[in-house]
């Protein structure tokens, strides 16, 4: 069902996509399909705001990463310049 909804929402290329936990509860094949569709949308000019708790998904799809802690958004960091430990510190408010 999530794949069908995603396909419907991406059918004209949107300017922005807000993807909140886009793969929660999906099997591995469906996860790969959703990731492919989001990356294709990004390549076609859509902005993608990914909200996820899945750090593997975060690193697979993101160009930049920011963390919410206590209602505040951190600075953005290039995804290839930040690691899981740093994200964990930001999530705990220590960074």
PDB file of C-alpha atoms in Angstrom:
ATOM      1  CA  UNK A   1       0.000   0.000   0.000  1.00  0.00           C
ATOM      2  CA  UNK A   2       2.822   2.431   0.857  1.00  0.00           C
ATOM      3  CA  UNK A   3       4.430   1.792  -2.537  1.00  0.00           C
ATOM      4  CA  UNK A   4       1.162   2.615  -4.313  1.00  0.00           C
ATOM      5  CA  UNK A   5       0.702   5.824  -2.351  1.00  0.00           C
ATOM      6  CA  UNK A   6       4.296   6.827  -3.060  1.00  0.00           C
ATOM      7  CA  UNK A   7       3.893   6.177  -6.796  1.00  0.00           C
ATOM      8  CA  UNK A   8       0.697   8.252  -6.848  1.00  0.00           C
ATOM      9  CA  UNK A   9       2.313  11.157  -5.012  1.00  0.00           C
ATOM     10  CA  UNK A  10       5.373  11.142  -7.263  1.00  0.00           C
ATOM     11  CA  UNK A  11       3.522  10.919 -10.537  1.00  0.00           C
ATOM     12  CA  UNK A  12       3.803  14.495 -11.551  1.00  0.00           C
ATOM     13  CA  UNK A  13       7.226  15.505 -10.277  1.00  0.00           C
ATOM     14  CA  UNK A  14       6.545  17.465  -7.067  1.00  0.00           C
ATOM     15  CA  UNK A  15       8.682  20.422  -6.000  1.00  0.00           C
ATOM     16  CA  UNK A  16       9.070  18.994  -2.505  1.00  0.00           C
ATOM     17  CA  UNK A  17       8.509  15.610  -0.912  1.00  0.00           C
ATOM     18  CA  UNK A  18       8.164  15.200   2.842  1.00  0.00           C
ATOM     19  CA  UNK A  19       8.930  11.547   3.559  1.00  0.00           C
ATOM     20  CA  UNK A  20       8.130  10.667   7.179  1.00  0.00           C
ATOM     21  CA  UNK A  21       9.355   7.157   8.045  1.00  0.00           C
ATOM     22  CA  UNK A  22       8.885   6.110   4.391  1.00  0.00           C
ATOM     23  CA  UNK A  23       9.990   2.504   4.837  1.00  0.00           C
ATOM     24  CA  UNK A  24       8.693   1.629   8.299  1.00  0.00           C
ATOM     25  CA  UNK A  25       7.186  -1.866   8.231  1.00  0.00           C
ATOM     26  CA  UNK A  26       8.277  -2.692   4.673  1.00  0.00           C
ATOM     27  CA  UNK A  27      10.236  -5.744   3.544  1.00  0.00           C
ATOM     28  CA  UNK A  28      13.747  -5.381   2.101  1.00  0.00           C
ATOM     29  CA  UNK A  29      12.569  -5.426  -1.533  1.00  0.00           C
ATOM     30  CA  UNK A  30       9.982  -2.732  -0.904  1.00  0.00           C
ATOM     31  CA  UNK A  31      12.518  -0.637   1.038  1.00  0.00           C
ATOM     32  CA  UNK A  32      14.891  -0.711  -1.925  1.00  0.00           C
ATOM     33  CA  UNK A  33      12.053   0.311  -4.256  1.00  0.00           C
ATOM     34  CA  UNK A  34      11.036   3.251  -2.054  1.00  0.00           C
ATOM     35  CA  UNK A  35      14.665   4.380  -1.773  1.00  0.00           C
ATOM     36  CA  UNK A  36      15.044   4.159  -5.565  1.00  0.00           C
ATOM     37  CA  UNK A  37      11.904   6.235  -6.119  1.00  0.00           C
ATOM     38  CA  UNK A  38      12.996   8.934  -3.664  1.00  0.00           C
ATOM     39  CA  UNK A  39      16.474   9.135  -5.204  1.00  0.00           C
ATOM     40  CA  UNK A  40      14.970   9.324  -8.705  1.00  0.00           C
ATOM     41  CA  UNK A  41      12.661  12.136  -7.587  1.00  0.00           C
ATOM     42  CA  UNK A  42      15.676  13.984  -6.159  1.00  0.00           C
ATOM     43  CA  UNK A  43      17.582  13.526  -9.431  1.00  0.00           C
ATOM     44  CA  UNK A  44      14.546  14.905 -11.305  1.00  0.00           C
ATOM     45  CA  UNK A  45      14.615  18.110  -9.263  1.00  0.00           C
ATOM     46  CA  UNK A  46      12.361  17.410  -6.294  1.00  0.00           C
ATOM     47  CA  UNK A  47      13.521  18.481  -2.861  1.00  0.00           C
ATOM     48  CA  UNK A  48      13.219  15.602  -0.398  1.00  0.00           C
ATOM     49  CA  UNK A  49      12.842  16.188   3.327  1.00  0.00           C
ATOM     50  CA  UNK A  50      13.458  12.814   4.967  1.00  0.00           C
ATOM     51  CA  UNK A  51      12.283  12.306   8.545  1.00  0.00           C
ATOM     52  CA  UNK A  52      13.557   8.972   9.795  1.00  0.00           C
ATOM     53  CA  UNK A  53      14.833   7.141  12.836  1.00  0.00           C
ATOM     54  CA  UNK A  54      16.621   4.594  10.622  1.00  0.00           C
ATOM     55  CA  UNK A  55      20.261   5.694  10.470  1.00  0.00           C
ATOM     56  CA  UNK A  56      21.065   3.326   7.580  1.00  0.00           C
ATOM     57  CA  UNK A  57      18.240   4.943   5.604  1.00  0.00           C
ATOM     58  CA  UNK A  58      19.468   8.384   6.634  1.00  0.00           C
ATOM     59  CA  UNK A  59      22.955   7.779   5.243  1.00  0.00           C
ATOM     60  CA  UNK A  60      21.666   5.996   2.104  1.00  0.00           C
ATOM     61  CA  UNK A  61      19.403   8.873   1.050  1.00  0.00           C
ATOM     62  CA  UNK A  62      20.683  12.101   2.567  1.00  0.00           C
ATOM     63  CA  UNK A  63      22.957  14.828   1.268  1.00  0.00           C
ATOM     64  CA  UNK A  64      22.697  16.772   4.533  1.00  0.00           C
ATOM     65  CA  UNK A  65      21.744  15.777   8.068  1.00  0.00           C
ATOM     66  CA  UNK A  66      20.224  17.757  10.927  1.00  0.00           C
ATOM     67  CA  UNK A  67      18.945  16.457  14.261  1.00  0.00           C
ATOM     68  CA  UNK A  68      16.007  17.559  16.398  1.00  0.00           C
ATOM     69  CA  UNK A  69      16.693  17.733  20.114  1.00  0.00           C
ATOM     70  CA  UNK A  70      14.367  19.257  22.673  1.00  0.00           C
ATOM     71  CA  UNK A  71      12.347  20.987  19.965  1.00  0.00           C
ATOM     72  CA  UNK A  72      15.338  22.629  18.291  1.00  0.00           C
ATOM     73  CA  UNK A  73      16.903  21.784  14.950  1.00  0.00           C
ATOM     74  CA  UNK A  74      20.667  21.446  14.839  1.00  0.00           C
ATOM     75  CA  UNK A  75      22.884  22.891  12.146  1.00  0.00           C
ATOM     76  CA  UNK A  76      22.964  20.954   8.885  1.00  0.00           C
ATOM     77  CA  UNK A  77      25.982  18.750   8.238  1.00  0.00           C
ATOM     78  CA  UNK A  78      27.033  17.079   4.980  1.00  0.00           C
ATOM     79  CA  UNK A  79      26.045  13.407   5.281  1.00  0.00           C
ATOM     80  CA  UNK A  80      29.470  12.273   4.100  1.00  0.00           C
ATOM     81  CA  UNK A  81      31.186  14.334   6.832  1.00  0.00           C
ATOM     82  CA  UNK A  82      29.201  13.104   9.852  1.00  0.00           C
ATOM     83  CA  UNK A  83      29.113   9.696  11.516  1.00  0.00           C
ATOM     84  CA  UNK A  84      26.739   7.720  13.709  1.00  0.00           C
ATOM     85  CA  UNK A  85      28.600   8.655  16.895  1.00  0.00           C
ATOM     86  CA  UNK A  86      28.270  12.375  16.141  1.00  0.00           C
ATOM     87  CA  UNK A  87      24.574  11.966  15.350  1.00  0.00           C
ATOM     88  CA  UNK A  88      24.102  10.102  18.634  1.00  0.00           C
ATOM     89  CA  UNK A  89      25.755  12.945  20.556  1.00  0.00           C
ATOM     90  CA  UNK A  90      23.534  15.478  18.783  1.00  0.00           C
ATOM     91  CA  UNK A  91      20.432  13.380  19.594  1.00  0.00           C
ATOM     92  CA  UNK A  92      21.366  13.422  23.269  1.00  0.00           C
ATOM     93  CA  UNK A  93      22.050  17.159  23.307  1.00  0.00           C
ATOM     94  CA  UNK A  94      25.740  16.634  24.021  1.00  0.00           C
ATOM     95  CA  UNK A  95      26.961  18.127  20.741  1.00  0.00           C
TER      96      UNK A  95
END
